[in-house]
Each structure stands twice: as C-alpha cells, then as structure tokens.
PDB file of C-alpha atoms and ligand atoms in Angstrom:
ATOM      1  CA  UNK A   1      51.594-148.548  13.668  1.00 75.00           C
ATOM      2  CA  UNK A   2      48.613-150.148  15.306  1.00 85.00           C
ATOM      3  CA  UNK A   3      48.628-147.849  18.998  1.00 88.00           C
ATOM      4  CA  UNK A   4      48.022-144.254  17.444  1.00 87.00           C
ATOM      5  CA  UNK A   5      45.528-145.603  15.226  1.00 88.00           C
ATOM      6  CA  UNK A   6      43.767-147.272  18.049  1.00 91.00           C
ATOM      7  CA  UNK A   7      44.130-143.901  19.521  1.00 90.00           C
ATOM      8  CA  UNK A   8      42.498-142.419  17.184  1.00 91.00           C
ATOM      9  CA  UNK A   9      39.465-144.837  16.546  1.00 92.00           C
ATOM     10  CA  UNK A  10      38.982-144.451  20.392  1.00 92.00           C
ATOM     11  CA  UNK A  11      38.831-140.040  19.443  1.00 91.00           C
ATOM     12  CA  UNK A  12      36.836-140.707  16.334  1.00 91.00           C
ATOM     13  CA  UNK A  13      34.276-142.493  19.060  1.00 92.00           C
ATOM     14  CA  UNK A  14      33.911-140.057  21.322  1.00 90.00           C
ATOM     15  CA  UNK A  15      33.339-137.589  18.376  1.00 87.00           C
ATOM     16  CA  UNK A  16      30.420-139.374  17.394  1.00 86.00           C
ATOM     17  CA  UNK A  17      29.004-139.564  21.245  1.00 88.00           C
ATOM     18  CA  UNK A  18      29.521-135.379  21.163  1.00 82.00           C
ATOM     19  CA  UNK A  19      32.100-135.980  24.170  1.00 85.00           C
ATOM     20  CA  UNK A  20      35.474-132.931  24.374  1.00 81.00           C
ATOM     21  CA  UNK A  21      38.278-134.896  23.708  1.00 82.00           C
ATOM     22  CA  UNK A  22      41.468-134.276  23.776  1.00 84.00           C
ATOM     23  CA  UNK A  23      44.380-133.547  20.906  1.00 89.00           C
ATOM     24  CA  UNK A  24      45.588-136.413  19.677  1.00 91.00           C
ATOM     25  CA  UNK A  25      49.784-136.234  19.715  1.00 90.00           C
ATOM     26  CA  UNK A  26      51.106-135.216  15.824  1.00 90.00           C
ATOM     27  CA  UNK A  27      53.896-137.723  16.435  1.00 87.00           C
ATOM     28  CA  UNK A  28      54.838-141.142  13.718  1.00 85.00           C
ATOM     29  CA  UNK A  29      55.789-142.172  10.496  1.00 88.00           C
ATOM     30  CA  UNK A  30      54.635-139.735   7.567  1.00 91.00           C
ATOM     31  CA  UNK A  31      50.758-140.715   6.659  1.00 91.00           C
ATOM     32  CA  UNK A  32      50.372-141.706  10.917  1.00 90.00           C
ATOM     33  CA  UNK A  33      51.015-137.718  11.754  1.00 92.00           C
ATOM     34  CA  UNK A  34      48.888-135.853   8.790  1.00 93.00           C
ATOM     35  CA  UNK A  35      46.071-137.906  10.015  1.00 93.00           C
ATOM     36  CA  UNK A  36      46.609-136.680  13.581  1.00 92.00           C
ATOM     37  CA  UNK A  37      47.023-133.274  12.048  1.00 94.00           C
ATOM     38  CA  UNK A  38      43.350-133.781  10.186  1.00 95.00           C
ATOM     39  CA  UNK A  39      41.787-135.112  13.386  1.00 94.00           C
ATOM     40  CA  UNK A  40      43.226-132.072  15.160  1.00 94.00           C
ATOM     41  CA  UNK A  41      42.009-129.497  12.534  1.00 95.00           C
ATOM     42  CA  UNK A  42      38.232-131.507  12.729  1.00 93.00           C
ATOM     43  CA  UNK A  43      38.125-131.590  16.689  1.00 91.00           C
ATOM     44  CA  UNK A  44      39.227-127.596  16.837  1.00 91.00           C
ATOM     45  CA  UNK A  45      36.589-126.937  14.073  1.00 91.00           C
ATOM     46  CA  UNK A  46      33.665-129.247  15.798  1.00 90.00           C
ATOM     47  CA  UNK A  47      34.942-126.672  19.005  1.00 89.00           C
ATOM     48  CA  UNK A  48      34.418-123.469  17.047  1.00 89.00           C
ATOM     49  CA  UNK A  49      30.987-124.895  15.722  1.00 88.00           C
ATOM     50  CA  UNK A  50      29.950-125.485  19.231  1.00 87.00           C
ATOM     51  CA  UNK A  51      30.999-122.699  20.422  1.00 88.00           C
ATOM     52  CA  UNK A  52      28.700-120.913  17.484  1.00 86.00           C
ATOM     53  CA  UNK A  53      25.442-122.720  18.615  1.00 88.00           C
ATOM     54  CA  UNK A  54      25.927-121.691  22.173  1.00 89.00           C
ATOM     55  CA  UNK A  55      26.188-117.932  21.651  1.00 87.00           C
ATOM     56  CA  UNK A  56      23.543-118.309  19.050  1.00 87.00           C
ATOM     57  CA  UNK A  57      21.259-120.366  21.777  1.00 90.00           C
ATOM     58  CA  UNK A  58      22.029-117.182  24.316  1.00 89.00           C
ATOM     59  CA  UNK A  59      21.446-114.702  21.849  1.00 87.00           C
ATOM     60  CA  UNK A  60      18.247-115.384  21.034  1.00 89.00           C
ATOM     61  CA  UNK A  61      17.175-116.503  24.486  1.00 91.00           C
ATOM     62  CA  UNK A  62      18.308-113.114  25.278  1.00 87.00           C
ATOM     63  CA  UNK A  63      16.554-110.864  22.806  1.00 86.00           C
ATOM     64  CA  UNK A  64      12.987-112.956  23.120  1.00 91.00           C
ATOM     65  CA  UNK A  65      13.530-112.238  26.633  1.00 91.00           C
ATOM     66  CA  UNK A  66      13.630-108.628  27.083  1.00 86.00           C
ATOM     67  CA  UNK A  67      10.264-108.419  25.257  1.00 89.00           C
ATOM     68  CA  UNK A  68       8.559-110.976  26.750  1.00 93.00           C
ATOM     69  CA  UNK A  69       8.818-109.389  30.235  1.00 93.00           C
ATOM     70  CA  UNK A  70       7.656-106.187  29.196  1.00 91.00           C
ATOM     71  CA  UNK A  71       4.622-107.789  28.354  1.00 94.00           C
ATOM     72  CA  UNK A  72       4.454-109.527  31.287  1.00 95.00           C
ATOM     73  CA  UNK A  73       5.054-106.811  33.548  1.00 95.00           C
ATOM     74  CA  UNK A  74       2.546-105.436  31.837  1.00 95.00           C
ATOM     75  CA  UNK A  75      -0.159-108.052  32.248  1.00 95.00           C
ATOM     76  CA  UNK A  76       1.156-108.826  36.135  1.00 96.00           C
ATOM     77  CA  UNK A  77       0.353-104.514  36.530  1.00 95.00           C
ATOM     78  CA  UNK A  78      -3.199-104.726  34.894  1.00 95.00           C
ATOM     79  CA  UNK A  79      -3.646-107.731  36.862  1.00 95.00           C
ATOM     80  CA  UNK A  80      -3.504-106.021  40.108  1.00 95.00           C
ATOM     81  CA  UNK A  81      -4.754-102.849  39.221  1.00 94.00           C
ATOM     82  CA  UNK A  82      -1.098-100.763  39.340  1.00 92.00           C
ATOM     83  CA  UNK A  83      -1.873-100.001  35.748  1.00 91.00           C
ATOM     84  CA  UNK A  84      -5.303 -98.940  33.725  1.00 92.00           C
ATOM     85  CA  UNK A  85      -5.982-100.450  30.895  1.00 91.00           C
ATOM     86  CA  UNK A  86      -5.681 -97.510  28.526  1.00 93.00           C
ATOM     87  CA  UNK A  87      -4.586 -96.786  25.429  1.00 94.00           C
ATOM     88  CA  UNK A  88      -1.299 -95.814  26.366  1.00 92.00           C
ATOM     89  CA  UNK A  89      -0.198 -99.344  28.231  1.00 92.00           C
ATOM     90  CA  UNK A  90      -2.141-101.143  25.373  1.00 94.00           C
ATOM     91  CA  UNK A  91       0.142 -99.379  22.859  1.00 93.00           C
ATOM     92  CA  UNK A  92       3.253-100.641  24.873  1.00 91.00           C
ATOM     93  CA  UNK A  93       2.619-103.774  25.148  1.00 93.00           C
ATOM     94  CA  UNK A  94       1.687-104.163  21.233  1.00 94.00           C
ATOM     95  CA  UNK A  95       5.119-102.879  20.212  1.00 89.00           C
ATOM     96  CA  UNK A  96       6.425-105.374  22.626  1.00 90.00           C
ATOM     97  CA  UNK A  97       4.751-107.796  21.109  1.00 93.00           C
ATOM     98  CA  UNK A  98       5.426-106.464  17.547  1.00 91.00           C
ATOM     99  CA  UNK A  99       8.313-106.817  18.474  1.00 89.00           C
ATOM    100  CA  UNK A 100       8.872-110.200  19.665  1.00 92.00           C
ATOM    101  CA  UNK A 101       7.146-111.083  16.112  1.00 93.00           C
ATOM    102  CA  UNK A 102       8.726-109.510  13.972  1.00 90.00           C
ATOM    103  CA  UNK A 103      12.500-111.317  15.714  1.00 92.00           C
ATOM    104  CA  UNK A 104      10.725-114.298  15.562  1.00 93.00           C
ATOM    105  CA  UNK A 105      10.717-114.021  11.680  1.00 93.00           C
ATOM    106  CA  UNK A 106      13.591-112.624  11.105  1.00 92.00           C
ATOM    107  CA  UNK A 107      14.934-115.614  12.728  1.00 92.00           C
ATOM    108  CA  UNK A 108      12.876-118.087  10.607  1.00 92.00           C
ATOM    109  CA  UNK A 109      14.152-116.170   7.433  1.00 92.00           C
ATOM    110  CA  UNK A 110      18.013-115.915   8.373  1.00 92.00           C
ATOM    111  CA  UNK A 111      18.015-120.129   8.860  1.00 91.00           C
ATOM    112  CA  UNK A 112      16.208-119.968   6.073  1.00 91.00           C
ATOM    113  CA  UNK A 113      18.558-118.594   3.810  1.00 91.00           C
ATOM    114  CA  UNK A 114      21.659-119.931   5.726  1.00 87.00           C
ATOM    115  CA  UNK A 115      20.228-123.122   5.257  1.00 87.00           C
ATOM    116  CA  UNK A 116      19.993-122.483   1.425  1.00 85.00           C
ATOM    117  CA  UNK A 117      16.190-123.477   2.042  1.00 81.00           C
ATOM    118  CA  UNK A 118      15.131-120.752   0.172  1.00 82.00           C
ATOM    119  CA  UNK A 119      15.208-121.097  -3.677  1.00 88.00           C
ATOM    120  CA  UNK A 120      15.702-117.161  -5.625  1.00 92.00           C
ATOM    121  CA  UNK A 121      12.749-116.397  -8.444  1.00 94.00           C
ATOM    122  CA  UNK A 122      15.667-114.324 -10.069  1.00 95.00           C
ATOM    123  CA  UNK A 123      14.622-111.903 -12.808  1.00 96.00           C
ATOM    124  CA  UNK A 124      15.599-108.633 -14.447  1.00 96.00           C
ATOM    125  CA  UNK A 125      14.937-106.499 -12.044  1.00 96.00           C
ATOM    126  CA  UNK A 126      15.516-102.297 -12.701  1.00 96.00           C
ATOM    127  CA  UNK A 127      17.162-100.612  -9.327  1.00 96.00           C
ATOM    128  CA  UNK A 128      16.103 -97.083 -10.445  1.00 96.00           C
ATOM    129  CA  UNK A 129      12.704 -97.480  -9.907  1.00 96.00           C
ATOM    130  CA  UNK A 130      12.593 -99.932  -6.378  1.00 97.00           C
ATOM    131  CA  UNK A 131      14.830 -97.648  -4.829  1.00 97.00           C
ATOM    132  CA  UNK A 132      12.574 -95.423  -5.017  1.00 97.00           C
ATOM    133  CA  UNK A 133       9.963 -97.267  -3.845  1.00 97.00           C
ATOM    134  CA  UNK A 134      12.210 -97.834  -0.685  1.00 97.00           C
ATOM    135  CA  UNK A 135      12.740 -94.619  -0.685  1.00 96.00           C
ATOM    136  CA  UNK A 136       8.847 -94.371  -0.175  1.00 95.00           C
ATOM    137  CA  UNK A 137       8.521 -96.924   2.092  1.00 95.00           C
ATOM    138  CA  UNK A 138      10.924 -95.563   4.128  1.00 94.00           C
ATOM    139  CA  UNK A 139       9.348 -92.453   4.312  1.00 92.00           C
ATOM    140  CA  UNK A 140       5.949 -93.517   5.375  1.00 91.00           C
ATOM    141  CA  UNK A 141       7.312 -96.331   8.443  1.00 87.00           C
ATOM    142  CA  UNK A 142       9.711 -93.141   9.488  1.00 85.00           C
ATOM    143  CA  UNK A 143       7.874 -89.716   8.945  1.00 83.00           C
ATOM    144  CA  UNK A 144      10.337 -87.629  11.073  1.00 80.00           C
ATOM    145  CA  UNK A 145      13.461 -88.556  10.078  1.00 79.00           C
ATOM    146  CA  UNK A 146      14.554 -85.062   9.174  1.00 91.00           C
ATOM    147  CA  UNK A 147      17.437 -86.864   6.848  1.00 95.00           C
ATOM    148  CA  UNK A 148      17.229 -86.491   2.627  1.00 95.00           C
ATOM    149  CA  UNK A 149      17.552 -89.242   0.169  1.00 96.00           C
ATOM    150  CA  UNK A 150      18.676 -88.583  -2.848  1.00 97.00           C
ATOM    151  CA  UNK A 151      19.959 -91.392  -5.677  1.00 96.00           C
ATOM    152  CA  UNK A 152      22.592 -91.032  -7.941  1.00 95.00           C
ATOM    153  CA  UNK A 153      22.255 -93.411 -10.264  1.00 95.00           C
ATOM    154  CA  UNK A 154      23.861 -93.291 -14.178  1.00 94.00           C
ATOM    155  CA  UNK A 155      20.195 -93.145 -16.981  1.00 91.00           C
ATOM    156  CA  UNK A 156      22.272 -96.283 -18.610  1.00 91.00           C
ATOM    157  CA  UNK A 157      22.591 -98.921 -15.147  1.00 93.00           C
ATOM    158  CA  UNK A 158      21.466-102.201 -16.564  1.00 94.00           C
ATOM    159  CA  UNK A 159      19.022-104.243 -15.047  1.00 95.00           C
ATOM    160  CA  UNK A 160      20.298-106.694 -11.789  1.00 96.00           C
ATOM    161  CA  UNK A 161      19.647-110.603 -12.701  1.00 96.00           C
ATOM    162  CA  UNK A 162      18.081-111.285  -9.047  1.00 96.00           C
ATOM    163  CA  UNK A 163      15.679-111.722  -6.820  1.00 96.00           C
ATOM    164  CA  UNK A 164      13.341-109.023  -6.351  1.00 96.00           C
ATOM    165  CA  UNK A 165      11.887-109.677  -2.846  1.00 95.00           C
ATOM    166  CA  UNK A 166      15.487-110.114  -2.087  1.00 96.00           C
ATOM    167  CA  UNK A 167      17.222-107.713  -3.775  1.00 97.00           C
ATOM    168  CA  UNK A 168      14.007-104.878  -1.934  1.00 97.00           C
ATOM    169  CA  UNK A 169      14.199-106.789   1.586  1.00 96.00           C
ATOM    170  CA  UNK A 170      18.767-105.144   1.279  1.00 97.00           C
ATOM    171  CA  UNK A 171      17.736-102.106   0.142  1.00 97.00           C
ATOM    172  CA  UNK A 172      15.343-101.452   2.700  1.00 96.00           C
ATOM    173  CA  UNK A 173      17.492-103.128   5.591  1.00 96.00           C
ATOM    174  CA  UNK A 174      20.664-100.983   4.494  1.00 97.00           C
ATOM    175  CA  UNK A 175      18.647 -97.560   3.781  1.00 97.00           C
ATOM    176  CA  UNK A 176      16.480 -97.694   6.980  1.00 94.00           C
ATOM    177  CA  UNK A 177      19.492 -98.208   8.946  1.00 95.00           C
ATOM    178  CA  UNK A 178      21.161 -94.983   7.481  1.00 96.00           C
ATOM    179  CA  UNK A 179      18.118 -93.146   7.845  1.00 95.00           C
ATOM    180  CA  UNK A 180      17.823 -94.560  11.885  1.00 93.00           C
ATOM    181  CA  UNK A 181      21.182 -93.804  12.516  1.00 93.00           C
ATOM    182  CA  UNK A 182      21.644 -90.419  11.010  1.00 94.00           C
ATOM    183  CA  UNK A 183      20.835 -87.054  13.081  1.00 93.00           C
ATOM    184  CA  UNK A 184      18.542 -84.459  11.741  1.00 93.00           C
ATOM    185  CA  UNK A 185      19.816 -82.992   8.693  1.00 95.00           C
ATOM    186  CA  UNK A 186      21.868 -85.542   7.656  1.00 96.00           C
ATOM    187  CA  UNK A 187      21.461 -87.488   4.360  1.00 96.00           C
ATOM    188  CA  UNK A 188      21.708 -90.752   2.551  1.00 97.00           C
ATOM    189  CA  UNK A 189      22.876 -91.202  -0.361  1.00 98.00           C
ATOM    190  CA  UNK A 190      21.775 -94.147  -3.431  1.00 98.00           C
ATOM    191  CA  UNK A 191      24.667 -94.981  -6.193  1.00 98.00           C
ATOM    192  CA  UNK A 192      25.239 -97.424  -8.176  1.00 97.00           C
ATOM    193  CA  UNK A 193      28.538 -98.541 -10.302  1.00 95.00           C
ATOM    194  CA  UNK A 194      28.667-101.481 -12.741  1.00 94.00           C
ATOM    195  CA  UNK A 195      31.912-103.337 -13.186  1.00 89.00           C
ATOM    196  CA  UNK A 196      32.703-106.545 -14.805  1.00 85.00           C
ATOM    197  CA  UNK A 197      29.295-108.425 -14.944  1.00 90.00           C
ATOM    198  CA  UNK A 198      28.061-107.259 -11.763  1.00 95.00           C
ATOM    199  CA  UNK A 199      26.522-103.444 -10.164  1.00 97.00           C
ATOM    200  CA  UNK A 200      28.227-102.315  -7.144  1.00 97.00           C
ATOM    201  CA  UNK A 201      24.844-100.558  -5.096  1.00 98.00           C
ATOM    202  CA  UNK A 202      26.196 -98.537  -2.769  1.00 98.00           C
ATOM    203  CA  UNK A 203      23.940 -96.868   0.915  1.00 98.00           C
ATOM    204  CA  UNK A 204      25.893 -93.814   1.857  1.00 98.00           C
ATOM    205  CA  UNK A 205      25.598 -91.832   4.841  1.00 97.00           C
ATOM    206  CA  UNK A 206      26.587 -88.478   7.223  1.00 96.00           C
ATOM    207  CA  UNK A 207      25.418 -90.330  10.150  1.00 95.00           C
ATOM    208  CA  UNK A 208      28.231 -91.330  13.121  1.00 94.00           C
ATOM    209  CA  UNK A 209      30.030 -93.045  11.911  1.00 96.00           C
ATOM    210  CA  UNK A 210      31.358 -97.142  12.541  1.00 95.00           C
ATOM    211  CA  UNK A 211      34.893 -97.812  14.393  1.00 95.00           C
ATOM    212  CA  UNK A 212      37.454-100.413  12.460  1.00 94.00           C
ATOM    213  CA  UNK A 213      37.040-102.300  15.320  1.00 93.00           C
ATOM    214  CA  UNK A 214      32.917-102.980  15.308  1.00 94.00           C
ATOM    215  CA  UNK A 215      33.167-102.000  11.849  1.00 94.00           C
ATOM    216  CA  UNK A 216      34.441-106.304  10.810  1.00 90.00           C
ATOM    217  CA  UNK A 217      31.591-107.559  12.988  1.00 93.00           C
ATOM    218  CA  UNK A 218      28.696-105.440  12.283  1.00 95.00           C
ATOM    219  CA  UNK A 219      27.725-108.305   9.630  1.00 96.00           C
ATOM    220  CA  UNK A 220      27.563-110.794  11.980  1.00 93.00           C
ATOM    221  CA  UNK A 221      23.973-111.821  14.561  1.00 90.00           C
ATOM    222  CA  UNK A 222      22.499-110.018  17.518  1.00 89.00           C
ATOM    223  CA  UNK A 223      26.153-107.192  16.732  1.00 91.00           C
ATOM    224  CA  UNK A 224      25.055-104.119  17.408  1.00 89.00           C
ATOM    225  CA  UNK A 225      27.195-101.100  18.298  1.00 90.00           C
ATOM    226  CA  UNK A 226      24.886 -99.556  20.917  1.00 86.00           C
ATOM    227  CA  UNK A 227      22.422-102.321  21.655  1.00 79.00           C
ATOM    228  CA  UNK A 228      19.811-100.161  23.187  1.00 77.00           C
ATOM    229  CA  UNK A 229      20.294 -97.773  21.330  1.00 74.00           C
ATOM    230  CA  UNK A 230      19.233-100.269  18.404  1.00 77.00           C
ATOM    231  CA  UNK A 231      16.915-101.671  20.765  1.00 74.00           C
ATOM    232  CA  UNK A 232      14.858 -98.486  21.218  1.00 76.00           C
ATOM    233  CA  UNK A 233      15.163 -97.563  17.447  1.00 77.00           C
ATOM    234  CA  UNK A 234      12.966-101.115  16.591  1.00 75.00           C
ATOM    235  CA  UNK A 235      15.893-103.162  15.653  1.00 82.00           C
ATOM    236  CA  UNK A 236      16.922-106.660  15.997  1.00 86.00           C
ATOM    237  CA  UNK A 237      20.686-106.815  15.182  1.00 90.00           C
ATOM    238  CA  UNK A 238      19.588-108.960  12.552  1.00 92.00           C
ATOM    239  CA  UNK A 239      19.217-106.760   9.863  1.00 94.00           C
ATOM    240  CA  UNK A 240      22.836-106.810   8.473  1.00 96.00           C
ATOM    241  CA  UNK A 241      22.906-110.658   8.918  1.00 95.00           C
ATOM    242  CA  UNK A 242      20.149-111.197   6.505  1.00 96.00           C
ATOM    243  CA  UNK A 243      21.396-108.499   3.978  1.00 97.00           C
ATOM    244  CA  UNK A 244      24.471-110.381   3.605  1.00 96.00           C
ATOM    245  CA  UNK A 245      22.805-114.408   3.496  1.00 95.00           C
ATOM    246  CA  UNK A 246      20.949-112.337   0.391  1.00 96.00           C
ATOM    247  CA  UNK A 247      23.495-110.985  -0.983  1.00 97.00           C
ATOM    248  CA  UNK A 248      25.767-114.190  -0.858  1.00 95.00           C
ATOM    249  CA  UNK A 249      23.119-116.481  -2.109  1.00 94.00           C
ATOM    250  CA  UNK A 250      23.621-114.149  -4.983  1.00 94.00           C
ATOM    251  CA  UNK A 251      27.132-114.638  -6.028  1.00 93.00           C
ATOM    252  CA  UNK A 252      28.227-111.564  -4.759  1.00 95.00           C
ATOM    253  CA  UNK A 253      29.733-109.800  -1.931  1.00 96.00           C
ATOM    254  CA  UNK A 254      28.609-107.343   1.271  1.00 97.00           C
ATOM    255  CA  UNK A 255      30.847-104.654   2.955  1.00 97.00           C
ATOM    256  CA  UNK A 256      30.416-101.518   5.094  1.00 97.00           C
ATOM    257  CA  UNK A 257      32.840 -98.645   4.882  1.00 97.00           C
ATOM    258  CA  UNK A 258      32.804 -95.545   7.392  1.00 96.00           C
ATOM    259  CA  UNK A 259      35.366 -93.927   9.748  1.00 90.00           C
ATOM    260  CA  UNK A 260      33.846 -92.445  13.087  1.00 92.00           C
ATOM    261  CA  UNK A 261      32.391 -89.439  12.558  1.00 91.00           C
ATOM    262  CA  UNK A 262      32.384 -89.210   8.538  1.00 92.00           C
ATOM    263  CA  UNK A 263      29.361 -91.416   7.955  1.00 96.00           C
ATOM    264  CA  UNK A 264      29.134 -94.986   6.321  1.00 97.00           C
ATOM    265  CA  UNK A 265      28.959 -97.104   3.698  1.00 98.00           C
ATOM    266  CA  UNK A 266      27.688 -99.746   3.120  1.00 98.00           C
ATOM    267  CA  UNK A 267      27.914-101.934  -0.630  1.00 98.00           C
ATOM    268  CA  UNK A 268      26.815-104.623  -2.115  1.00 97.00           C
ATOM    269  CA  UNK A 269      27.574-106.286  -5.164  1.00 97.00           C
ATOM    270  CA  UNK A 270      24.761-107.591  -6.828  1.00 96.00           C
ATOM    271  CA  UNK A 271      24.896-109.559 -11.419  1.00 94.00           C
ATOM    272  CA  UNK A 272      23.913-108.116 -13.847  1.00 93.00           C
ATOM    273  CA  UNK A 273      22.246-110.716 -16.735  1.00 79.00           C
ATOM    274  CA  UNK A 274      25.102-112.317 -18.861  1.00 69.00           C
TER     275      UNK A 274
HETATM  276  P1  ADP B 301      19.521-103.657  13.883  1.00 65.06           P
HETATM  277  O1  ADP B 301      18.587-103.361  13.912  1.00 65.06           O
HETATM  278  O2  ADP B 301      19.884-103.451  15.169  1.00 65.06           O
HETATM  279  O3  ADP B 301      20.368-101.814  13.291  1.00 65.06           O
HETATM  280  P2  ADP B 301      21.848-104.185  11.930  1.00 65.06           P
HETATM  281  O4  ADP B 301      21.948-105.758  11.898  1.00 65.06           O
HETATM  282  O5  ADP B 301      20.535-103.948  10.991  1.00 65.06           O
HETATM  283  O6  ADP B 301      20.960-104.155  13.135  1.00 65.06           O
HETATM  284  O7  ADP B 301      23.197-103.766  12.197  1.00 65.06           O
HETATM  285  C1  ADP B 301      23.768-104.057  13.405  1.00 65.06           C
HETATM  286  C2  ADP B 301      24.217-102.841  13.944  1.00 65.06           C
HETATM  287  O8  ADP B 301      25.495-101.767  13.342  1.00 65.06           O
HETATM  288  C3  ADP B 301      23.759-101.609  14.492  1.00 65.06           C
HETATM  289  O9  ADP B 301      22.877-101.900  15.822  1.00 65.06           O
HETATM  290  C4  ADP B 301      24.378-100.275  14.063  1.00 65.06           C
HETATM  291  O10 ADP B 301      25.478-100.700  15.475  1.00 65.06           O
HETATM  292  C5  ADP B 301      25.586-100.806  13.098  1.00 65.06           C
HETATM  293  N1  ADP B 301      25.052 -99.450  11.762  1.00 65.06           N
HETATM  294  C6  ADP B 301      24.468-100.472  10.868  1.00 65.06           C
HETATM  295  N2  ADP B 301      24.213 -99.401   9.949  1.00 65.06           N
HETATM  296  C7  ADP B 301      24.858 -97.980  10.521  1.00 65.06           C
HETATM  297  C8  ADP B 301      24.697 -97.241   9.930  1.00 65.06           C
HETATM  298  N3  ADP B 301      24.529 -96.625   8.505  1.00 65.06           N
HETATM  299  N4  ADP B 301      25.556 -95.898  11.052  1.00 65.06           N
HETATM  300  C9  ADP B 301      25.807 -96.489  11.732  1.00 65.06           C
HETATM  301  N5  ADP B 301      26.341 -97.826  12.407  1.00 65.06           N
HETATM  302  C10 ADP B 301      25.460 -98.440  12.013  1.00 65.06           C
END
C-alpha cells in the first residue's frame, strides 16, 4: 500500500516544481488504482495546457514580429537614405503601427474576457437599430466593397438582455468578416429568430465558404484559412475568438455553418430578458 502512495507523493511534488513526469502505473487495490488514474488524467490535462501556453506565446511573438520587422526595415531604409520620408512611406508605416496597436488591444481584450475580468453591463438592447448602426460603420470602414448589406429582422423581435457594447462588437466582427471575405457583387444578410428565451442572430454571406476542417477551428485564436489574405485585409485572427468569448459570457453559443462555394453563416445565440 505504501509504495504506490510514495510514488504518488514524489510525482505530485514533481508537478509542483513544474517538472515533466512519467505516467503512474494504474494497478493495485481499487482505491490506489483510481487515485493513480485520476493523477494520470490530471497530468495529461496539465500537459495539454502547457502545450497551449507554448503555442500561444509562439503565435503572439510571430504576430507581433511581422509589423515590427516591417516598421524596422522602413526606419533603417530612411536612416540609410534608401527610402525618402515621403507620404507613401509614412502611410505604410502608419498602417503597420495601427495593426500593432489593434493586435495588442484585441489580445488584452481577449485575455480580460477569458479571465472573466470584464463585468457585463446588461440592459435591454433592440437589435434592429444596432444592426443599422453597424451597417453604417462597415460602410464607412470599407467604402468600396461592392457587397450588399441587408437585414431581415421580424418586426416584433424582443430586445436581448445583454451588454450593448459587447453585442455591437460581436455584430461588427461578424459583419466585417462577411464583407471582407465576400467578393464584389455578393450579399450579406442579417436575420434573427427568437426561441426558448433567446434569439439566434445569423450573419449569412455569399462568400467562398469554409471547409469542414477549417470550420471546426475558425474560432481558435490566430487560426486563419488564408493567413496572408487575412493579414493583407488588416485581420488579426482574433475577431472570432473574441466574439465567442463575448457570446459565451452571456451564456449563449456561437457557431458557423458553411460549405465551400456556398457562403457561410455565423450564428450567435443571445438571451432575451426574462
Ligand atoms: P481575421 O482577422 O483573420 O478575420 P477572425 O478570427 O475574425 O480573424 O476569423 C478567422 C478566420 O476565419 C479568417 O481568417 C477566415 O479565414 C475565416 N473566416 C471568418 N469569417 C469568414 C467568412 N464570413 N467567410 C469565409 N471565411 C471566414
């Protein structure tokens, strides 16, 4: 009885020191075996978390490195006199620094959302005026997309009980993506259907669609189907991760349906007031 318990104590101390540990043998009397099984499960979960942490650090460093390297290259060229501090060069540098700022802001926001640090300021929010507001903002942000924006919301849609700014953020992220990824002549439609104390708000586009494999990963931070395409459009790869955190903080779900060549629909479930 004592030997497996001693092994467990040694392994637990090793976990405490952050060391890598071998699997414990799952054998012996029932209680001892169950304890070893539970320990092994915990060990596996810790390994998974460590992997995620390493991946996150690598992704963040990679994302920060790109605009910083571009800025540095321009500054070096300016100092060497290879480039002139003309309007065009300064504009390129401004775009890179804006991207850096956006990336850091979004990362901070995501980390606050994930740690539950941001309290939701819930109120009754009518979706129709909010959707119109986001349409106007998208039209200002992307003046020439050649994509039609439309909404088809029921006249008697009840208000959602949610944080207005956060719902605005989700709608903006979903609509901005839809407009960015839909080619000229396409259409983006917002619909809403109430059911069982919540409303499903759907943003559907006639864009290229997403394959089943990518679909299961698009809500992960930094996952992009086409990395360079997203970057060129000013994408950070975090918009959908933020949208997911916001919707989940409201107790809802967010999901996407799509087929390559047949457009995509992103649906978020928001609570209505009791
Ligand atoms: P990004 O800043 O790259 O848009 P997001 O987290 O918002 O980051 O989206 C992740 C990826 O999901 C995008 O890079 C794109 O590949 C894919 N995606 C998101 N929305 C759409 C859409 N409406 N149509 C096609 N692909 C999309």
